[in-house]
Structure formats: structure tokens, C-alpha cells
Amino acid sequence: MAKFETPLLDQLETGPWPSFVSDLKRQAEHRAANQDKIEYQIPVDCVEDILGVVELSFKDKEVHWKHGGIVGVFGYGGGVIGRYCDQPEMFPGVAHFHTMRVNQPNGKYYTSDYLRQLCDLWDFRGSGVMNMHGSTGDIIFIGTRTEQLEEIFYEMTHKYDQDLGGSGSNLRTPSCCLGESRCEWSCYNTQEICYQLTHEYQDELHRPAFPYKFKFKFDGCPNGCVAAIARADMSFVGTWRDDIRIDQEAVQAYIGGEFPPNAGAHSGRDWGPFDIHKEVIDLCPTQCMWMDGKQLKIDDKECTRCMHCINVMPRALRPGKDTGCSILVGAKAPILDGAQMSSMLVPFIKAEEPYDDIKEVIENIWDWWMEEGKNRERLGELIKRQGFQRLLHMTGLKAIAQHVQEPRHNPYIFWYEDEVPGGFDRDVTEFRKHHKR
Amino acid sequence: MADEELKQKVIDEMTKKSGSKTKFYFNDLAKIMDMKPRPAKKIITEMVTEEKLTFWSSGSTTMYSLPGVGKQTASEGESKED
Amino acid sequence: MAFISSGYNPDKPMEDRITDIGNRYYGDFLPPVIKNNFGKWQWHEILEPGVLMHKAESGDEVYTVRVGGVRLMSVEHVRELCEIADTHCDGYVRFTTRNNIEFMVDSKDKVEPLKQDLSSRKHNEGSFKFPIGGTGAGVTNIIHTQGWIHCHTPATDASGTVKVVLDDLFDEFQKMRLPAQLRISMACCLNMCGAVHCSDIAILGYHRKPPMIDDEFLDNLCEIPLAIAACPTAAIRPKKKEITSEKDGSKKEVKSVEIKNERCMFCGNCYTMCPSLPLADAEGDGIVLMAGGKVSNRISAPKFSKVVVAFIPNETPRWPTLAKDVRKIVEAYSKDARKYERLGDWAERIGWEKFFEKCDLEFTHHLIDDFRDPAYYTWRQNTNFKFTDPYEYSAIKAE
Ligand code: SF4
Ligand code: SF4
Ligand code: SF4
Ligand code: SF4
């Protein structure tokens, strides 16, 4: 028997999309029945209380949670978000209901054994409600009491060799697309670099010393499946600098209609027969493709690697073999001065172990931002405040035309003194000898 | 200055301000110690392990305070014995 | 409920402590066919909605069945998907960035039984547990944030709004008949802890009233300087106030704050720092709809989403206006855009004035940017507009 009536939430049980309400009810029943005789460490009926408090929000159209300042386990400054219910008498099971972030395996592959271990731990010491996964990429455990935090951490580290993720003014849990594990377009091993940097920078991930949050994201190619360019302070996007590999026979097979365009992505509608001019050559943003008789030609020096032609004809075209990544910096959500996407910093860098060059770029940026970033200033905002030139200076890089979309619109250049012959100190008496007052 | 002196300086400075302000950003502490962020972090991390400092987090930003000082614990409805 | 220790000793937190071990190694979780062909994939094809085949240089094939996941899931749900993974996939499973779940098998004959198993599983009231789809030129899973389930500043619910929109667009999740992929994202307040600002369609929770001030209790519960410092627009100032006590009716002077309402952008940062500054409000809160963003570099550069509906009220439990407005956009796009054209590219090609006409959405003054520097660049500095009603002087003259 359900603890609370939930007439509003019940209306979210119908319709084809998986109902989170049905799922929560099932979890509530599972805990109530307790067939495995688990000694639940937080109230057995906490999931009933979640349903109750969310129903109340649906009725009031107002949230019923408060923030708490609790941060994590001993010695860590992140990984836990404090959460308290603002109706604790009505919903005692969720009166204290903190979130834990658990660092996901890169690429988000799992074995069922491992997932079950996490489930058992979380059912036993928490609500058994989780996010697979949170926006940053972590596995999120939703809802446990303060005294369980250390216990969960102890069990996780001792039994499952698993650590928490980041929150607060930390390096946030890095994330990546599935990369070379199953994508033919990946220009580097996104999972490996993500894994190695996660481990290299554990101190930055757990012990906050940054002005604000900092994110790394790794996309294997310019298709951008983890949205690195929009979401990460440092966005790593795979690219190549040699020629697109062409299989001319396969090109003909596309033209002849043997292979479905765009890997079959458009098969739900009749778009007519494939037309390589209309669908590929004319849509190439740099107009660097043409047919030479039966041969597809690409002027690779003009290609900007947008991926369109490759996406349309994956059996005929592949990225080149001399691959690496571009590093762009400074993306952030709109608050406060508007959203920013990452800006190009390093057009090409090899992404190979031990990643020394990449670490050098990272640490140069951190040194600058940690010292000169204001409290709660994201990297992108610091770059805006102090200027892109300053970013180049602090990372020891030369300005190149790839850094800009177009040159500046105004001539108000802040010349450095040492760039102007003779410097800024001048002799006004000498000047007056030739110019009357 | 020796590490221990620096730690005491941080505690003294935080205690002095505790009437009006109990939570400090990392950079505030580095400034008290007059150090660059990286070496400052080493000392602050030690202070956390020695239980001389604790964290407070808004979820998106983290701050440091002296243990047991500040009003937040009360408002969170979570006292020690609870 | 007896407390069971994990072995942790609260008196000696550093004893036996293991820290800084990071995440588990991804290589330990890869199915054999993935491991054997790592970095050696040649091409892939979407065989039907929700089913992908990747071909390796070795000739190996991996078949992936993608199903919609709800980001919020119980351990019972996860255990069920583990059972499916055990039955069909040698115990391996993967999640995508957009909260989908992928089951992989190494030969074609294993696909049909897996699909049947997945489609046959339904929740009590009939919704699918594991709907197959989310590939190609269609709508894939909506990524979202916490909402009323767990965060403290949401202006709307996340799981609920996502459920109704995906119920409504379920066909588009299971069919690949749109001009290009359509990425919908949801964040329940403007902090956007899940970034939605570069999505084809973004559903964003938004508050419209400045915080209330719980004067009598504020100084007991909050550190005033922290609340002041939390405000990104410097709208909060300290203020001594004369109040009548709610507790005993007495008059007294308290330390509190005042908020310059015209500066407030309703972000809730002050509430995070100070529980005496709540801002949730049944009438004030609701949804902003944005459209036309993308993150891929394909054909055109990544771009931000633009605000296309300034406010949609929180019509719980099924947000009919939200579902209707999203559908209007999807339908107009589906009908009018060219093959491979993303929603934002379509809107730019036809012009935003046409976008509003074709989607049957009203343009209001709220949609003209007035927030700081970038605003100017969004106004029109040319004469190349199209005529959509109203446009003539007499028609747009205020009454
Ligand atoms: S970002 Fe590129 S490499 Fe990574 S999964 Fe997407 S398409 Fe593949
Ligand atoms: S990748 Fe893009 S720019 Fe390069 S040839 Fe193909 S369509 Fe043209
Ligand atoms: S978007 Fe805002 S309200 Fe929603 S979960 Fe994130 S921070 Fe909380
Ligand atoms: S809601 Fe945001 S903008 Fe408004 S007063 Fe609070 S912190 Fe300032």
C-alpha cells in the first residue's frame, strides 16, 4: 500500500516513454517487501517520501528542497551535494538526502557484475535511486544521510576500487565520447586520455583550490558527441591534418544506391535517390569537392574537416591517418555575461601518451587562472576580461590567424611599450624645441 | 615563514573576521599567507587533514571555514547528535 | 534499522583510508568484440531505428541496440537491465552521453531475440521500460537536470517535462524521418548545470520573481556577506529593518538585506547561500523555450540556441502548452527543412521572422535581447527582411 496518494504523478505513468513514476513506485515496493532481508541503513520508506515530496511540488508548483553546505567525505572538498527537505515532518525519510557523485568509467561501458555491486551498495546505504548519468558524466547516487557518506566511501574505495567525482571549485569529473572503442571516426583514444588525466589530476579533482569549476571534455572528432565545445573549459576535439581517405569503389556504390546515405540515418522518409552533388558536393562548406569523371576529388588543403561528407558516406570516406586533436578553451553556460563556446587555442596537437604537451598546456592555464581568476570566474570570463593576447602570453603561444574568425573591427590596439621604437618615455623639452607651446 | 606559522596566521586571520565572515575562498587564504596558489594549496590541504579547516560548498563553488564556525549547520537542520 | 559499519572508524578518519584512486579502468568493462577491434572500426550503418552495426577491419561486426533510458533510475531498473545484459550480451552494457542505454551483441542472429526482450518489458501502467530508437535523423533522448526530485532552485520539474515531451514525440524517437538529428535538452533553472544552450530545442526552467526575504530569521540562518557576494548582479544590500515578530508580535530591529528587484535576474544563487531568500513561486515560475543551437561542426559552425517562447506556465502534471509548442516547432521544421539541415540552419536560411510564422509562435518584446553587450549583435542591421504579419507602421503602432 502506497504511503501517499499521488494523483498528479500517476498521470505521468501513461504514455509510451519510460515512466520515472512507475519506476519509483516499483523501487518503493521493492524496499517495502525487502525480500532479501536487507538491513536498510536509511529509512526503508524514503522512496515513498520522494514520491510524496514530488507530488507536493506538482501540486504547489514549487520546489521543496533546500541546499546544504556539506561537501564530501573527510579530506575531500567535493563529490557530495548537501540536500535537505523543507517539509521534514511530512517526509522524514528524505529529511536529509544528500547526493553523491561517483566517477564513471570512461565511455560508460559496464559489466553487469560491477553495476550490481554499485546497486547493492546504494540500496543498502542509500535510497536506491540514481542517475545514469548526471550531466557532467558521473553516476549520481540520489539521497542518503550524512552518517552514511563515509561508510559508502569506505566501502567503495576498499571493496570496489572506486572513487568519487568532482563538485564545487574543483576539476569536475572529465568525460569523453566512446571514441576508438566503437567509432570509426575517432581521431585519438578519448577514453585513455580521459582516464589518464583523471588519475593525474586527482588532487585537483578532490581538493578545491580553483576560483570556480573547471571541466575537460574529449570529443573524438568534430561531430562533437559530448558537446565539448559548448560545455568544457578545455575542449579537446579530434581532428586530422592529412587527406581524407577515399574508397572510390564505395563512392560509386553510394551513387548507384547500393549503400544508404548517412549510414541509413534518413531511411524513415523517402528523400528520393541519392544525389552526390546535391547531398555532398554542394553542401561542402568549403566547396572543395568535385567529381572528375567517376572519381570523387577533394582538395584537402581547403577542407576544414567538418565531417559532413564522411557522415554521409561512411563506407567511402574516412578521416586521415595523421590524427590528433584541437584544444579550445573557455566554454560556459550563459550565467552571467552570456554563454560562451570554447575558442581555438591549439589547432593541432598529438594526443599520444604520456600526453606531456597537453599537460603543459593545462598546467599553464591553471597557473594563470588560479592566480588571476576572480572568485567564481570561469576561465572563459577571465579570457574575456584580460584578453585573448593574455591567454596566449600565459600559455607561451604565438598568435596565428586560426585563433580568430576574423581580425578585430577596431584599431584600438593596446601597444606594449617595447613594441614601439624608443618606448613611451619622451623628452618634452626636446619636443618643444620644434613645436611652440 | 615556517608552515606552522603560516597555518596559525590563517587561523588568526579567520578568527579575527569570524564576527562578520566565516567562509573564505581559496584565494582569500592564499592571500593571507601571501603565497602563490600551488604552494598555498599544500598547506591548506594539510590544515584540512589536521581538522583545522573544513569545507563548505554551494555545489558549484567551495569555501573554507574554521570547524564548527558559521550559521549554516543550524539552518540545515543538522546538528551533531542528529 | 541497526547501523552496520563498513569498517570505517569515525574517530580515526585517516586510518586505512584509501583516496585519490579515481575511476575504474574502462578497458576492464569492454565486451570482447569491442576490445578486439579497438581503434580498428571501419564503417557503420543504422540497420533500422535503434539498431546499429559497426564493421571492423578484421571483418568482425558488433550490433548495438539502443534504447531510451530515463536518467533517473532505480537500482531495480538497473538490475533489470543487468539481467538483459547477462541473457543477451555476455554481461556487458553501455550508456550514452544522452542517457540512452546500449546493448551490444557480436552477431546478427542475436539481435532479434534481444529486441523482442527489450520491447516486451513494460512498467505497470504500460510505459515501455526500454523503448528502442534514438538513432539517426530523429529525436533522441532528452538530456536533463534534477528538477523537483532533488535540486533546490528549479523553476520547473525536469523528469516530468521530459516525460510529456517524449511521450508526445515518441514517433520521432522511433522513426528516422526528420531532415536531420534533433537534439532536445532540458535544464530546470538558468544555472543550467546541464548545458542546454547549444541544443536544437532547449527547455529551460525560469523564475520570474525576485526572492522573498525572511527578515526575522535571516540573520540567524545566514551569513549576510555571503548572500550579498553570491549575487551576480549585485542586487543585494545589507539593511537594518524594523519588523513585527512573527513569533511573539513584538517590534524589533533586525539585520537583514534588501533586494533591488530591477537588478535581479532570478538565478537563485542567493538562496543557495541563504535559505531565508526563497524564490520559488507557483505563478512566477515556468519555462523558456529556446531553439536553433547545435554543437557539431558539420556544414556550419556550432551555434547557440535562441529564445523563441518567453514563458510557458507550469501546467502540472502534463504541461500541455509546452508539449504543443515543441510539437509546432518540430512539425514546421520537419515539413520545411532540407535534408541534412539542422533546425538552426533552417531558421537562418528562411529567416527568423519566417520561423515564427511557420511555427505559429508569437514574437514578443521579450525575445529582443537587452542583456549586456552581445544584445546589439542580435538586432537587425540590414534591410533584408521578409514580410510576415504584422510589419506595416500602422499595424505595429502601439494603441
Ligand atoms: S565525437 Fe566523433 S569520434 Fe566521438 S563518438 Fe561522436 S562521431 Fe564518434
Ligand atoms: S569534411 Fe566537410 S569541408 Fe571537408 S571535404 Fe568533407 S564536406 Fe568538405
Ligand atoms: S538546472 Fe538549476 S535547478 Fe536544475 S538541477 Fe541544475 S542547478 Fe538545480
Ligand atoms: S536571485 Fe540571483 S540575481 Fe536575484 S537577488 Fe538572488 S542572487 Fe541576485
PDB file of C-alpha atoms in Angstrom, chain A residues 3-190:
ATOM      1  CA  LYS A   3       2.232   5.728   1.761  1.00  0.00           C
ATOM      2  CA  PHE A   4       0.939   8.773  -0.130  1.00  0.00           C
ATOM      3  CA  GLU A   5      -1.717   9.286  -2.736  1.00  0.00           C
ATOM      4  CA  THR A   6      -0.092  10.680  -5.861  1.00  0.00           C
ATOM      5  CA  PRO A   7      -2.936  11.601  -8.220  1.00  0.00           C
ATOM      6  CA  LEU A   8      -0.842  14.094 -10.195  1.00  0.00           C
ATOM      7  CA  LEU A   9       2.225  11.923 -10.593  1.00  0.00           C
ATOM      8  CA  ASP A  10       0.011   8.998 -11.534  1.00  0.00           C
ATOM      9  CA  GLN A  11      -0.819  10.888 -14.717  1.00  0.00           C
ATOM     10  CA  LEU A  12       2.820  10.539 -15.702  1.00  0.00           C
ATOM     11  CA  GLU A  13       2.542   6.768 -15.739  1.00  0.00           C
ATOM     12  CA  THR A  14       0.660   6.679 -19.016  1.00  0.00           C
ATOM     13  CA  GLY A  15       2.192   7.257 -22.438  1.00  0.00           C
ATOM     14  CA  PRO A  16       4.909   5.212 -24.119  1.00  0.00           C
ATOM     15  CA  TRP A  17       8.067   6.893 -22.768  1.00  0.00           C
ATOM     16  CA  PRO A  18       9.505   5.100 -19.697  1.00  0.00           C
ATOM     17  CA  SER A  19       7.760   6.483 -16.650  1.00  0.00           C
ATOM     18  CA  PHE A  20      10.040   7.528 -13.814  1.00  0.00           C
ATOM     19  CA  VAL A  21       6.971   7.472 -11.596  1.00  0.00           C
ATOM     20  CA  SER A  22       6.296   3.802 -12.286  1.00  0.00           C
ATOM     21  CA  ASP A  23       9.960   3.105 -11.679  1.00  0.00           C
ATOM     22  CA  LEU A  24       9.992   4.942  -8.336  1.00  0.00           C
ATOM     23  CA  LYS A  25       6.849   3.110  -7.239  1.00  0.00           C
ATOM     24  CA  ARG A  26       8.469  -0.164  -8.100  1.00  0.00           C
ATOM     25  CA  GLN A  27      11.541   0.774  -6.086  1.00  0.00           C
ATOM     26  CA  ALA A  28       9.317   1.782  -3.155  1.00  0.00           C
ATOM     27  CA  GLU A  29       7.602  -1.613  -3.283  1.00  0.00           C
ATOM     28  CA  HIS A  30      10.914  -3.395  -3.573  1.00  0.00           C
ATOM     29  CA  ARG A  31      12.131  -1.778  -0.384  1.00  0.00           C
ATOM     30  CA  ALA A  32       8.882  -2.368   1.458  1.00  0.00           C
ATOM     31  CA  ALA A  33       8.831  -6.044   0.523  1.00  0.00           C
ATOM     32  CA  ASN A  34      12.529  -6.439   1.335  1.00  0.00           C
ATOM     33  CA  GLN A  35      12.742  -9.987   0.089  1.00  0.00           C
ATOM     34  CA  ASP A  36      16.486 -10.139   0.575  1.00  0.00           C
ATOM     35  CA  LYS A  37      16.157  -9.104   4.242  1.00  0.00           C
ATOM     36  CA  ILE A  38      18.470  -6.138   3.854  1.00  0.00           C
ATOM     37  CA  GLU A  39      19.232  -4.093   6.948  1.00  0.00           C
ATOM     38  CA  TYR A  40      18.473  -0.807   5.203  1.00  0.00           C
ATOM     39  CA  GLN A  41      20.700   1.938   6.553  1.00  0.00           C
ATOM     40  CA  ILE A  42      18.406   4.844   5.745  1.00  0.00           C
ATOM     41  CA  PRO A  43      14.613   4.820   6.150  1.00  0.00           C
ATOM     42  CA  VAL A  44      13.021   1.965   4.225  1.00  0.00           C
ATOM     43  CA  ASP A  45      10.234   4.229   3.029  1.00  0.00           C
ATOM     44  CA  CYS A  46      12.455   7.034   1.701  1.00  0.00           C
ATOM     45  CA  VAL A  47      11.317   6.357  -1.860  1.00  0.00           C
ATOM     46  CA  GLU A  48       7.683   6.728  -0.764  1.00  0.00           C
ATOM     47  CA  ASP A  49       8.733  10.057   0.658  1.00  0.00           C
ATOM     48  CA  ILE A  50      10.361  11.086  -2.619  1.00  0.00           C
ATOM     49  CA  LEU A  51       7.084  10.360  -4.368  1.00  0.00           C
ATOM     50  CA  GLY A  52       5.302  12.317  -1.641  1.00  0.00           C
ATOM     51  CA  VAL A  53       7.516  15.374  -1.866  1.00  0.00           C
ATOM     52  CA  VAL A  54       7.482  15.438  -5.667  1.00  0.00           C
ATOM     53  CA  GLU A  55       3.689  15.088  -5.673  1.00  0.00           C
ATOM     54  CA  LEU A  56       3.582  18.056  -3.320  1.00  0.00           C
ATOM     55  CA  SER A  57       5.744  20.046  -5.755  1.00  0.00           C
ATOM     56  CA  PHE A  58       3.432  19.099  -8.603  1.00  0.00           C
ATOM     57  CA  LYS A  59       0.550  20.395  -6.503  1.00  0.00           C
ATOM     58  CA  ASP A  60       2.276  23.566  -5.245  1.00  0.00           C
ATOM     59  CA  LYS A  61       4.341  24.126  -8.396  1.00  0.00           C
ATOM     60  CA  GLU A  62       7.185  24.942  -6.062  1.00  0.00           C
ATOM     61  CA  VAL A  63      10.289  23.061  -5.054  1.00  0.00           C
ATOM     62  CA  HIS A  64      10.642  21.551  -1.563  1.00  0.00           C
ATOM     63  CA  TRP A  65      14.374  21.112  -1.234  1.00  0.00           C
ATOM     64  CA  LYS A  66      17.000  23.244   0.446  1.00  0.00           C
ATOM     65  CA  HIS A  67      20.683  23.374  -0.210  1.00  0.00           C
ATOM     66  CA  GLY A  68      23.208  22.175   2.350  1.00  0.00           C
ATOM     67  CA  GLY A  69      26.853  23.109   2.520  1.00  0.00           C
ATOM     68  CA  ILE A  70      28.131  19.639   3.207  1.00  0.00           C
ATOM     69  CA  VAL A  71      30.842  18.775   0.688  1.00  0.00           C
ATOM     70  CA  GLY A  72      32.023  15.295   0.912  1.00  0.00           C
ATOM     71  CA  VAL A  73      33.982  12.859   2.841  1.00  0.00           C
ATOM     72  CA  PHE A  74      36.886  13.680   5.104  1.00  0.00           C
ATOM     73  CA  GLY A  75      39.656  15.493   3.268  1.00  0.00           C
ATOM     74  CA  TYR A  76      37.675  15.914   0.059  1.00  0.00           C
ATOM     75  CA  GLY A  77      36.121  19.211  -0.936  1.00  0.00           C
ATOM     76  CA  GLY A  78      33.739  17.767  -3.487  1.00  0.00           C
ATOM     77  CA  GLY A  79      31.776  14.731  -4.566  1.00  0.00           C
ATOM     78  CA  VAL A  80      28.785  15.270  -2.305  1.00  0.00           C
ATOM     79  CA  ILE A  81      25.990  17.846  -2.586  1.00  0.00           C
ATOM     80  CA  GLY A  82      24.052  18.575   0.594  1.00  0.00           C
ATOM     81  CA  ARG A  83      20.300  18.358   0.309  1.00  0.00           C
ATOM     82  CA  TYR A  84      17.520  18.780   2.915  1.00  0.00           C
ATOM     83  CA  CYS A  85      13.762  18.650   2.570  1.00  0.00           C
ATOM     84  CA  ASP A  86      11.845  21.796   3.600  1.00  0.00           C
ATOM     85  CA  GLN A  87       8.970  19.630   4.902  1.00  0.00           C
ATOM     86  CA  PRO A  88      10.929  17.207   7.106  1.00  0.00           C
ATOM     87  CA  GLU A  89       7.964  16.347   9.355  1.00  0.00           C
ATOM     88  CA  MET A  90       5.843  15.296   6.416  1.00  0.00           C
ATOM     89  CA  PHE A  91       8.678  13.415   4.731  1.00  0.00           C
ATOM     90  CA  PRO A  92      11.100  12.231   7.416  1.00  0.00           C
ATOM     91  CA  GLY A  93      12.589   9.602   5.124  1.00  0.00           C
ATOM     92  CA  VAL A  94      14.107  12.310   2.955  1.00  0.00           C
ATOM     93  CA  ALA A  95      14.727  14.972   5.590  1.00  0.00           C
ATOM     94  CA  HIS A  96      18.455  14.650   4.934  1.00  0.00           C
ATOM     95  CA  PHE A  97      19.002  13.456   1.443  1.00  0.00           C
ATOM     96  CA  HIS A  98      22.444  14.128   0.036  1.00  0.00           C
ATOM     97  CA  THR A  99      23.742  13.416  -3.431  1.00  0.00           C
ATOM     98  CA  MET A 100      26.972  11.567  -4.131  1.00  0.00           C
ATOM     99  CA  ARG A 101      28.854  11.764  -7.408  1.00  0.00           C
ATOM    100  CA  VAL A 102      30.675   8.615  -8.443  1.00  0.00           C
ATOM    101  CA  ASN A 103      33.321   8.859 -11.170  1.00  0.00           C
ATOM    102  CA  GLN A 104      32.038   6.876 -14.162  1.00  0.00           C
ATOM    103  CA  PRO A 105      34.266   4.610 -16.267  1.00  0.00           C
ATOM    104  CA  ASN A 106      35.239   6.462 -19.435  1.00  0.00           C
ATOM    105  CA  GLY A 107      32.991   5.692 -22.368  1.00  0.00           C
ATOM    106  CA  LYS A 108      30.366   4.404 -19.899  1.00  0.00           C
ATOM    107  CA  TYR A 109      30.786   0.714 -20.596  1.00  0.00           C
ATOM    108  CA  TYR A 110      29.964  -1.560 -17.678  1.00  0.00           C
ATOM    109  CA  THR A 111      29.871  -5.160 -16.718  1.00  0.00           C
ATOM    110  CA  SER A 112      26.665  -6.257 -15.065  1.00  0.00           C
ATOM    111  CA  ASP A 113      28.691  -7.568 -12.120  1.00  0.00           C
ATOM    112  CA  TYR A 114      30.074  -4.156 -11.434  1.00  0.00           C
ATOM    113  CA  LEU A 115      26.733  -2.375 -11.859  1.00  0.00           C
ATOM    114  CA  ARG A 116      25.144  -4.835  -9.442  1.00  0.00           C
ATOM    115  CA  GLN A 117      27.812  -4.113  -6.857  1.00  0.00           C
ATOM    116  CA  LEU A 118      27.016  -0.414  -7.078  1.00  0.00           C
ATOM    117  CA  CYS A 119      23.298  -1.174  -6.884  1.00  0.00           C
ATOM    118  CA  ASP A 120      23.717  -3.359  -3.810  1.00  0.00           C
ATOM    119  CA  LEU A 121      25.792  -0.748  -2.049  1.00  0.00           C
ATOM    120  CA  TRP A 122      23.382   2.025  -2.893  1.00  0.00           C
ATOM    121  CA  ASP A 123      20.264   0.061  -1.987  1.00  0.00           C
ATOM    122  CA  PHE A 124      21.792  -0.845   1.362  1.00  0.00           C
ATOM    123  CA  ARG A 125      23.236   2.540   2.350  1.00  0.00           C
ATOM    124  CA  GLY A 126      21.133   4.968   0.328  1.00  0.00           C
ATOM    125  CA  SER A 127      17.801   5.407  -1.395  1.00  0.00           C
ATOM    126  CA  GLY A 128      18.499   3.105  -4.320  1.00  0.00           C
ATOM    127  CA  VAL A 129      17.591   5.955  -6.652  1.00  0.00           C
ATOM    128  CA  MET A 130      20.285   7.106  -9.025  1.00  0.00           C
ATOM    129  CA  ASN A 131      21.077   8.923 -12.241  1.00  0.00           C
ATOM    130  CA  MET A 132      22.721   7.004 -15.042  1.00  0.00           C
ATOM    131  CA  HIS A 133      24.271   9.532 -15.531  1.00  0.00           C
ATOM    132  CA  GLY A 134      24.392  13.160 -14.401  1.00  0.00           C
ATOM    133  CA  SER A 135      25.083  15.977 -16.843  1.00  0.00           C
ATOM    134  CA  THR A 136      28.816  16.080 -16.195  1.00  0.00           C
ATOM    135  CA  GLY A 137      29.076  12.346 -16.629  1.00  0.00           C
ATOM    136  CA  ASP A 138      29.183  10.955 -13.089  1.00  0.00           C
ATOM    137  CA  ILE A 139      26.984   8.219 -11.779  1.00  0.00           C
ATOM    138  CA  ILE A 140      24.784  10.087  -9.315  1.00  0.00           C
ATOM    139  CA  PHE A 141      23.542   8.497  -6.119  1.00  0.00           C
ATOM    140  CA  ILE A 142      20.460  10.441  -5.081  1.00  0.00           C
ATOM    141  CA  GLY A 143      19.719  10.602  -1.398  1.00  0.00           C
ATOM    142  CA  THR A 144      21.462   9.381   1.691  1.00  0.00           C
ATOM    143  CA  ARG A 145      22.043  10.594   5.228  1.00  0.00           C
ATOM    144  CA  THR A 146      25.212  12.285   6.456  1.00  0.00           C
ATOM    145  CA  GLU A 147      26.410   9.380   8.584  1.00  0.00           C
ATOM    146  CA  GLN A 148      26.352   7.092   5.588  1.00  0.00           C
ATOM    147  CA  LEU A 149      28.683   9.215   3.465  1.00  0.00           C
ATOM    148  CA  GLU A 150      31.915   7.929   4.991  1.00  0.00           C
ATOM    149  CA  GLU A 151      30.597   4.388   5.098  1.00  0.00           C
ATOM    150  CA  ILE A 152      29.755   4.446   1.420  1.00  0.00           C
ATOM    151  CA  PHE A 153      33.096   5.985   0.549  1.00  0.00           C
ATOM    152  CA  TYR A 154      34.943   3.407   2.636  1.00  0.00           C
ATOM    153  CA  GLU A 155      33.139   0.524   1.016  1.00  0.00           C
ATOM    154  CA  MET A 156      33.508   1.977  -2.443  1.00  0.00           C
ATOM    155  CA  THR A 157      37.245   2.524  -2.143  1.00  0.00           C
ATOM    156  CA  HIS A 158      38.022  -0.673  -0.235  1.00  0.00           C
ATOM    157  CA  LYS A 159      35.781  -3.142  -1.993  1.00  0.00           C
ATOM    158  CA  TYR A 160      35.165  -1.712  -5.432  1.00  0.00           C
ATOM    159  CA  ASP A 161      38.299   0.280  -6.167  1.00  0.00           C
ATOM    160  CA  GLN A 162      36.085   3.234  -6.997  1.00  0.00           C
ATOM    161  CA  ASP A 163      36.397   6.921  -6.156  1.00  0.00           C
ATOM    162  CA  LEU A 164      34.034   9.888  -6.057  1.00  0.00           C
ATOM    163  CA  GLY A 165      33.684  12.523  -8.751  1.00  0.00           C
ATOM    164  CA  GLY A 166      34.106  16.277  -8.502  1.00  0.00           C
ATOM    165  CA  SER A 167      31.869  19.154  -7.441  1.00  0.00           C
ATOM    166  CA  GLY A 168      32.462  22.706  -6.233  1.00  0.00           C
ATOM    167  CA  SER A 169      35.580  24.661  -7.195  1.00  0.00           C
ATOM    168  CA  ASN A 170      37.295  21.538  -8.423  1.00  0.00           C
ATOM    169  CA  LEU A 171      38.301  19.868 -11.588  1.00  0.00           C
ATOM    170  CA  ARG A 172      34.982  18.264 -12.468  1.00  0.00           C
ATOM    171  CA  THR A 173      34.863  14.652 -13.489  1.00  0.00           C
ATOM    172  CA  PRO A 174      36.287  14.589 -17.028  1.00  0.00           C
ATOM    173  CA  SER A 175      34.213  12.865 -19.678  1.00  0.00           C
ATOM    174  CA  CYS A 176      34.605  11.696 -23.253  1.00  0.00           C
ATOM    175  CA  CYS A 177      32.780  10.176 -26.189  1.00  0.00           C
ATOM    176  CA  LEU A 178      33.198   6.441 -26.728  1.00  0.00           C
ATOM    177  CA  GLY A 179      35.995   7.187 -29.170  1.00  0.00           C
ATOM    178  CA  GLU A 180      38.034   4.408 -30.708  1.00  0.00           C
ATOM    179  CA  SER A 181      36.193   1.735 -28.780  1.00  0.00           C
ATOM    180  CA  ARG A 182      33.379   1.752 -31.329  1.00  0.00           C
ATOM    181  CA  CYS A 183      33.596   4.792 -33.540  1.00  0.00           C
ATOM    182  CA  GLU A 184      35.499   4.676 -36.801  1.00  0.00           C
ATOM    183  CA  TRP A 185      35.841   8.471 -36.812  1.00  0.00           C
ATOM    184  CA  SER A 186      37.665   8.930 -33.550  1.00  0.00           C
ATOM    185  CA  CYS A 187      40.985  10.680 -34.136  1.00  0.00           C
ATOM    186  CA  TYR A 188      42.525   9.679 -30.810  1.00  0.00           C
ATOM    187  CA  ASN A 189      41.837   7.415 -27.872  1.00  0.00           C
ATOM    188  CA  THR A 190      39.429   9.643 -25.967  1.00  0.00           C
TER     189      THR A 190
END
